[in-house]
XYZ file of C-alpha atoms in Angstrom:
530
model
C 98.187 49.016 73.256
C 96.421 46.253 75.210
C 94.072 44.034 73.237
C 91.380 42.366 75.371
C 88.671 39.864 74.350
C 85.600 38.549 76.090
C 87.903 36.665 78.464
C 88.968 40.047 79.876
C 86.957 39.686 83.071
C 88.460 36.303 83.962
C 92.014 37.453 83.267
C 91.378 40.656 85.204
C 90.339 38.681 88.282
C 93.465 36.559 87.961
C 95.588 39.657 87.508
C 94.096 41.221 90.610
C 94.923 38.150 92.671
C 98.442 37.835 91.322
C 99.328 41.541 91.510
C 97.598 42.520 94.741
C 100.885 43.776 96.140
C 101.042 46.432 93.437
C 97.713 48.020 94.309
C 99.163 50.330 96.941
C 101.862 51.518 94.545
C 99.377 52.060 91.732
C 97.050 54.063 93.932
C 99.960 56.209 95.022
C 101.042 56.799 91.428
C 97.494 57.758 90.456
C 97.129 60.275 93.268
C 96.173 63.877 92.495
C 98.768 65.747 90.462
C 101.276 67.974 92.184
C 101.633 71.616 91.239
C 104.581 71.181 88.882
C 105.345 71.260 85.177
C 104.746 67.551 84.620
C 101.383 67.741 86.379
C 100.526 70.778 84.278
C 101.130 68.727 81.134
C 99.165 65.826 82.630
C 96.006 67.933 82.300
C 96.307 67.490 78.528
C 97.007 63.736 78.571
C 94.090 61.418 77.789
C 93.316 57.746 77.541
C 92.307 56.581 74.065
C 89.869 53.665 74.077
C 88.755 51.664 71.032
C 85.797 49.290 71.069
C 84.858 47.119 68.094
C 81.204 46.080 68.007
C 79.847 43.652 65.420
C 76.206 42.506 65.525
C 75.781 44.112 68.945
C 78.669 42.092 70.325
C 82.006 43.474 71.559
C 84.628 41.714 69.464
C 87.594 43.919 70.230
C 88.751 46.287 72.961
C 91.953 48.228 73.254
C 93.384 51.328 74.844
C 96.419 53.566 74.791
C 97.379 57.115 75.649
C 97.364 60.451 73.858
C 97.813 64.173 74.406
C 96.145 67.366 73.215
C 97.828 69.512 70.573
C 94.628 71.543 70.166
C 91.639 72.043 72.481
C 89.783 69.141 70.801
C 92.611 67.425 68.904
C 94.561 64.429 70.261
C 97.821 62.861 69.058
C 98.360 59.150 69.633
C 100.025 56.176 67.919
C 98.482 54.730 64.791
C 98.702 51.254 66.323
C 96.522 52.416 69.255
C 93.585 52.654 66.817
C 94.475 49.609 64.688
C 91.028 48.114 65.355
C 89.750 50.593 62.757
C 91.530 48.632 60.032
C 90.411 45.275 61.340
C 86.766 46.266 61.827
C 86.097 49.185 59.469
C 82.911 51.042 60.299
C 82.412 49.095 63.524
C 84.816 50.815 65.933
C 83.987 53.491 68.488
C 86.857 55.715 69.627
C 86.589 57.078 73.157
C 88.645 59.977 74.580
C 88.906 59.877 78.371
C 90.377 63.094 79.878
C 92.549 63.012 82.967
C 90.127 65.340 84.797
C 86.374 65.744 85.099
C 83.668 63.120 85.018
C 82.922 62.603 81.322
C 84.391 60.824 78.323
C 83.865 61.807 74.697
C 83.629 60.176 71.318
C 86.299 60.891 68.742
C 87.094 60.360 65.081
C 90.297 60.018 63.072
C 91.415 63.205 61.316
C 94.833 62.060 60.082
C 96.608 58.701 60.124
C 100.246 57.846 59.335
C 100.872 54.135 59.777
C 104.447 54.443 58.441
C 105.486 56.745 61.291
C 102.906 55.307 63.708
C 101.032 58.552 64.389
C 97.345 59.463 64.443
C 95.340 62.631 65.020
C 91.905 62.351 66.626
C 89.210 64.997 66.941
C 86.611 64.733 69.698
C 83.514 66.653 70.698
C 83.103 67.841 74.259
C 84.827 70.006 76.836
C 88.234 71.190 75.545
C 91.362 69.708 77.077
C 94.386 71.901 77.959
C 96.915 71.721 75.148
C 100.562 70.826 75.610
C 103.591 72.418 73.968
C 106.221 70.735 71.818
C 109.905 71.373 72.441
C 111.767 71.896 69.183
C 115.244 72.562 70.570
C 118.099 70.094 71.088
C 117.818 67.344 73.720
C 121.054 66.415 75.450
C 121.922 62.780 76.042
C 121.686 61.949 79.713
C 119.059 64.607 80.293
C 116.052 63.773 82.455
C 112.832 62.735 80.692
C 109.371 61.797 81.957
C 106.772 59.524 80.375
C 103.062 60.129 80.990
C 100.327 57.681 80.121
C 98.151 54.781 81.160
C 100.263 51.602 81.454
C 98.161 48.459 81.161
C 99.855 46.629 84.027
C 98.618 49.313 86.427
C 95.107 48.993 84.979
C 95.170 45.211 85.431
C 96.117 45.727 89.057
C 93.454 48.319 89.830
C 90.546 48.126 87.386
C 87.461 46.191 88.462
C 85.788 46.073 85.060
C 86.107 47.430 81.530
C 83.956 50.385 82.631
C 86.903 51.648 84.670
C 88.741 52.345 81.430
C 86.357 55.179 80.584
C 86.513 56.910 83.969
C 88.808 59.990 84.039
C 92.024 59.368 85.971
C 95.309 61.227 86.176
C 98.058 59.593 84.095
C 100.979 57.704 85.566
C 104.423 59.270 85.389
C 107.759 57.515 85.180
C 111.193 59.081 84.902
C 114.418 58.183 83.158
C 117.127 59.656 80.961
C 117.386 60.325 77.253
C 119.785 57.762 75.784
C 120.131 58.953 72.198
C 118.446 59.054 68.794
C 117.955 56.028 66.578
C 116.195 54.971 63.383
C 113.536 52.278 63.599
C 111.875 51.121 60.367
C 112.738 54.417 58.732
C 111.338 56.525 61.579
C 113.421 58.737 63.847
C 112.979 57.638 67.454
C 114.325 58.651 70.844
C 115.720 55.974 73.115
C 115.097 56.462 76.836
C 115.010 54.640 80.176
C 111.663 55.864 81.559
C 109.630 52.786 82.435
C 106.684 52.348 80.062
C 104.357 49.467 79.301
C 101.624 48.574 76.842
C 99.039 51.283 77.303
C 101.679 54.021 77.361
C 101.612 53.937 73.563
C 100.703 57.360 72.193
C 101.525 59.143 75.437
C 104.078 61.968 75.596
C 107.737 61.836 76.501
C 108.562 65.138 78.240
C 111.545 67.299 79.107
C 111.828 68.650 82.698
C 109.664 71.653 81.743
C 106.792 69.365 80.724
C 107.182 69.925 76.979
C 106.728 67.092 74.504
C 109.925 65.768 72.928
C 108.492 62.489 71.624
C 105.542 60.082 71.429
C 106.053 56.793 73.288
C 105.486 53.899 70.922
C 107.474 50.761 71.809
C 109.615 49.017 74.407
C 112.456 46.523 74.348
C 112.156 43.339 76.341
C 114.798 42.833 79.002
C 115.992 39.219 78.894
C 118.538 37.490 81.119
C 119.215 40.637 83.074
C 119.264 42.977 80.081
C 117.869 46.439 80.685
C 114.662 47.475 78.962
C 114.396 50.680 76.975
C 111.563 52.756 75.654
C 111.248 54.191 72.170
C 109.468 57.447 71.437
C 108.762 58.818 67.989
C 110.982 61.895 67.731
C 109.636 65.435 67.886
C 110.868 66.042 64.339
C 108.583 63.275 63.048
C 105.696 64.599 65.149
C 105.973 68.190 63.893
C 106.217 66.970 60.289
C 103.057 64.876 60.801
C 101.157 67.812 62.288
C 102.204 70.062 59.423
C 100.967 67.492 56.896
C 97.700 67.263 58.836
C 97.401 71.088 58.794
C 97.161 71.011 62.580
C 98.487 74.057 64.450
C 100.463 73.462 67.629
C 102.411 75.319 70.309
C 106.172 75.003 69.884
C 108.967 76.322 72.113
C 112.688 76.231 71.373
C 113.865 77.915 74.589
C 115.995 75.620 76.800
C 114.413 74.467 80.039
C 115.416 76.413 83.131
C 114.005 76.369 86.631
C 112.129 79.221 88.247
C 114.814 79.269 90.959
C 117.489 79.892 88.324
C 115.390 82.602 86.684
C 114.667 84.242 90.043
C 118.399 84.277 90.767
C 119.091 86.010 87.450
C 116.162 88.363 88.072
C 117.424 89.233 91.562
C 120.875 89.972 90.165
C 119.353 92.102 87.410
C 117.279 94.001 89.974
C 120.368 94.488 92.132
C 122.298 95.787 89.123
C 119.447 98.106 88.197
C 119.237 99.375 91.776
C 122.996 99.926 91.836
C 122.843 101.822 88.554
C 119.933 103.893 89.822
C 121.777 104.620 93.067
C 124.908 105.521 91.117
C 122.840 107.781 88.882
C 121.313 109.448 91.942
C 124.750 109.952 93.489
C 126.086 111.265 90.211
C 123.130 113.620 89.907
C 123.624 114.738 93.505
C 127.347 115.309 92.873
C 126.609 117.324 89.764
C 124.008 119.283 91.717
C 126.575 120.070 94.427
C 129.128 121.172 91.839
C 126.515 123.263 90.088
C 125.488 124.747 93.432
C 129.097 125.595 94.320
C 129.602 127.229 90.940
C 126.387 129.163 91.438
C 127.551 130.244 94.894
C 130.890 131.470 93.521
C 129.120 133.335 90.756
C 126.652 134.782 93.244
C 129.439 135.884 95.578
C 131.296 137.540 92.711
C 128.144 139.306 91.685
C 127.542 140.321 95.305
C 131.075 141.707 95.627
C 130.698 143.699 92.447
C 127.337 144.981 93.643
C 128.767 145.901 97.042
C 131.605 147.853 95.440
C 129.087 149.708 93.318
C 127.015 150.508 96.396
C 130.059 151.834 98.263
C 130.967 154.058 95.305
C 127.435 155.396 95.183
C 127.494 156.016 98.976
C 130.752 157.958 98.642
C 129.292 160.033 95.814
C 126.143 160.739 97.818
C 128.258 161.722 100.843
C 130.281 164.166 98.730
C 127.116 165.608 97.233
C 125.642 165.982 100.738
C 128.757 167.817 101.940
C 128.577 170.111 98.919
C 124.916 170.803 99.690
C 125.790 171.727 103.300
C 128.579 174.009 102.052
C 126.150 175.607 99.581
C 123.770 176.230 102.471
C 126.499 178.184 104.287
C 127.100 180.392 101.254
C 123.376 181.045 100.904
C 123.118 181.960 104.568
C 126.009 184.469 104.184
C 124.058 186.111 101.367
C 120.987 186.446 103.688
C 119.107 183.804 101.722
C 117.983 182.128 104.886
C 115.145 180.064 103.426
C 117.276 178.637 100.600
C 120.104 177.938 103.036
C 117.785 175.875 105.248
C 116.683 173.782 102.262
C 120.312 173.215 101.228
C 121.339 172.225 104.759
C 118.406 169.833 105.076
C 119.026 168.192 101.711
C 122.752 167.916 102.370
C 122.204 166.433 105.817
C 119.780 163.813 104.469
C 122.203 162.869 101.719
C 125.076 162.502 104.162
C 123.019 160.411 106.592
C 121.769 158.249 103.708
C 125.313 157.801 102.436
C 126.481 156.663 105.877
C 123.579 154.183 106.174
C 124.181 152.866 102.651
C 127.881 152.429 103.386
C 127.242 150.576 106.627
C 124.571 148.200 105.272
C 126.174 147.584 101.873
C 123.280 145.370 100.477
C 124.367 142.849 97.829
C 121.075 142.736 95.916
C 121.791 139.027 94.913
C 119.965 136.007 96.390
C 122.288 133.077 97.152
C 121.019 129.620 95.944
C 119.772 127.088 98.537
C 121.892 123.910 98.796
C 119.001 121.859 100.275
C 116.741 122.759 97.366
C 119.364 121.654 94.834
C 120.016 118.339 96.585
C 116.303 117.695 96.968
C 115.785 118.243 93.271
C 118.641 115.861 92.467
C 117.272 113.080 94.687
C 113.659 113.364 93.584
C 112.251 110.229 91.844
C 112.275 110.414 88.068
C 108.846 108.792 87.661
C 105.730 109.052 89.793
C 104.096 105.646 90.324
C 100.726 107.025 89.249
C 101.965 109.097 86.304
C 101.063 108.066 82.742
C 103.932 106.889 80.548
C 102.118 106.628 77.221
C 102.818 103.937 74.628
C 105.712 101.613 75.432
C 107.366 98.924 73.328
C 108.122 95.929 75.535
C 110.825 93.533 74.325
C 111.171 89.933 75.495
C 114.180 89.318 77.782
C 115.069 85.597 77.348
C 117.780 85.433 80.016
C 115.287 86.555 82.664
C 112.390 84.399 81.446
C 111.167 80.826 81.753
C 109.021 79.795 78.803
C 106.988 76.588 78.665
C 104.339 77.155 76.013
C 103.566 80.863 75.565
C 104.435 83.209 72.737
C 107.350 85.555 73.370
C 106.814 88.146 70.647
C 107.440 91.768 71.565
C 104.352 93.670 72.678
C 103.143 97.232 73.121
C 101.313 98.601 76.131
C 99.622 101.919 76.811
C 100.341 102.846 80.430
C 97.902 105.510 81.570
C 97.353 107.440 84.758
C 96.924 105.545 88.035
C 97.433 102.027 86.656
C 95.196 102.171 83.579
C 96.454 99.605 81.058
C 95.573 100.066 77.373
C 92.818 102.484 78.307
C 90.489 99.748 79.565
C 91.998 97.491 82.269
C 92.619 98.686 85.816
C 95.725 97.431 87.627
C 96.047 97.606 91.423
C 98.966 98.856 93.524
C 101.338 96.257 94.940
C 103.995 98.328 96.686
C 105.693 100.401 93.993
C 104.434 98.046 91.265
C 101.037 97.425 89.666
C 99.340 94.022 89.329
C 96.422 92.487 87.488
C 95.419 88.822 87.845
C 93.573 87.208 84.946
C 91.312 84.222 85.619
C 89.759 83.109 82.304
C 86.419 81.341 82.209
C 87.605 78.429 80.042
C 91.381 78.152 79.984
C 92.999 76.378 82.947
C 95.644 79.041 83.410
C 95.904 81.965 85.847
C 98.084 84.872 84.708
C 99.585 87.464 87.051
C 100.575 90.572 85.078
C 102.858 93.117 86.735
C 104.232 96.469 85.596
C 106.938 98.468 87.354
C 106.869 102.147 86.290
C 110.283 102.843 87.862
C 112.183 100.195 85.871
C 109.601 99.932 83.069
C 109.629 96.149 83.304
C 106.533 94.129 82.392
C 106.306 90.592 83.806
C 103.795 87.827 83.108
C 103.638 84.868 85.502
C 101.444 81.961 84.429
C 100.159 79.118 86.602
C 98.874 75.941 84.895
C 96.238 74.567 87.261
C 93.881 71.629 87.520
C 90.123 71.863 87.053
C 89.320 71.834 90.782
C 91.910 74.536 91.523
C 90.526 76.696 88.740
C 86.962 76.315 90.025
C 88.035 77.494 93.499
C 89.913 80.498 92.100
C 87.026 81.448 89.802
C 84.780 81.683 92.860
C 87.183 84.234 94.386
C 87.471 86.009 91.042
C 83.668 86.377 90.899
C 83.918 88.865 93.780
C 86.076 91.247 91.725
C 83.887 94.081 90.431
C 86.437 96.660 89.258
C 87.412 95.926 85.659
C 87.421 99.163 83.676
C 89.902 101.913 84.470
C 88.892 104.054 87.430
C 90.508 106.933 89.360
C 88.800 105.679 92.533
C 91.524 104.849 95.069
C 89.101 102.914 97.279
C 88.103 100.745 94.320
C 91.758 100.013 93.543
C 92.397 99.145 97.183
C 89.490 96.682 97.070
C 90.852 95.178 93.860
C 94.262 94.775 95.503
C 92.685 92.911 98.448
C 90.698 90.617 96.168
C 93.765 89.854 94.084
C 95.735 89.109 97.242
C 93.110 86.455 98.090
C 93.602 84.885 94.644
C 97.379 85.000 95.042
C 97.229 82.989 98.275
C 95.449 80.212 96.355
C 98.214 79.921 93.762
C 101.243 77.603 93.989
C 104.433 79.012 95.438
C 106.057 79.219 92.003
C 104.581 79.807 88.549
C 105.105 77.468 85.609
C 106.100 80.356 83.380
C 107.725 83.721 83.954
C 108.057 85.976 80.926
C 109.908 89.273 81.374
C 109.768 92.273 79.038
C 111.826 95.460 79.122
C 109.827 98.493 77.976
C 110.924 101.699 76.273
C 108.937 104.550 74.685
C 107.433 103.237 71.456
C 108.118 104.732 68.061
C 105.337 103.611 65.755
C 105.484 99.962 66.843
C 102.828 97.627 65.429
C 103.321 94.806 67.912
C 100.395 93.046 69.516
C 98.979 94.212 72.835
C 99.051 92.027 75.961
C 95.920 90.379 77.372
C 93.465 92.567 79.259
C 90.454 92.001 81.434
C 90.144 89.177 83.939
């Protein structure tokens, strides 16, 4: 915390003159956030300003940093708001977001001076919340501090009014150096450069999740290195539980999207190989079945042919007997009967000869092309309904920053109808739906693959200006409810493609589910609409 008196203006002018060389660096550090995990967390980092006013006179001014654990709830250090104890009833707390154009007034909800933590509630536009990492932190791992160091403010601010103008926080990087105890409080020692004003700001892992609350620094003397101290995540979660404040917590280790994509590509390759093997196996079985059917058909044909030849021989004998009978009748002067006997005998003999020569099998041989075609046919049509599916979280193929990973159920209907109410659009052999909420600063790309029955959620944590631009594109989307209209789905696909081009190259989160037919599952359903 920086404590300034009415001599602030004079010292600020002196600071500007003495630290002019740092202005360029400070402006660079305060430039618009990049599309990465740390910048995503920066959306939820705020400046906390305290002003003590007695008899209409400013008698105390201080500021520090904080971060949102709820849409309107801020965590900071207790010593950032210590003016409250010195001037009870005469202190105004200001919350200055990192984005937008407004600041808001806050009030203390919970205070723990022993562990140097405070919880502030403010009224106004909600701030994106950040997630806490509850898993182990390895010594030597990279960490990042976010906040509003006072030395940068002294170099760049023109007046005290600048302290209530929204600005992106400053980041500094270092390594985690181990856990310690300081005055009975668990702290994390690190080398990220912090200064007064960083107090109350978050210490982050590479995924942008909070692992501590920056609170103090050591002074480097005679060449000694300086270190930062952050109140450990275990102390922070215990404080929030005592304050009955809910928060997002993730215990999944931090992995990069590149690593996840590599695992995903290998999984897809394995699945494709299995599918190809299954197709070849099915084709081989079809060929064997066809050959067996051909052998059986040939045997049946041979037996039928032998039967036909026996019948032809019998008919031939009967015909010859009829001809002979005609001769006997003619000798007895029974000319008319003899003619009938000769005619019938001749027909039978001719028919026997024809039957013997043709020898019809009477058995249709199976078609090899039809069998192979049936074996190679796709198992699932891309537009066919699959019914209720239970989708289970696949951690090794996922990157989780702040979202829940509980198993979920989906109802996949005909032609991309999700849960009977939300229309997805074709994207090759897969189906997509992009959600752009009106309030939350997150864009979600939901994708379902009927062939592999995989359900993937990609989430992009964006700044306010980026969200405004995407919401304008989203306003052109008219198809929301399920529809069999192919033209409407094609239009939806085009509109979603326009949104996709406005998104960063990689998402902040990628959550993969593997789906199987459900059996009375009571899991929650995924988000719909958008």
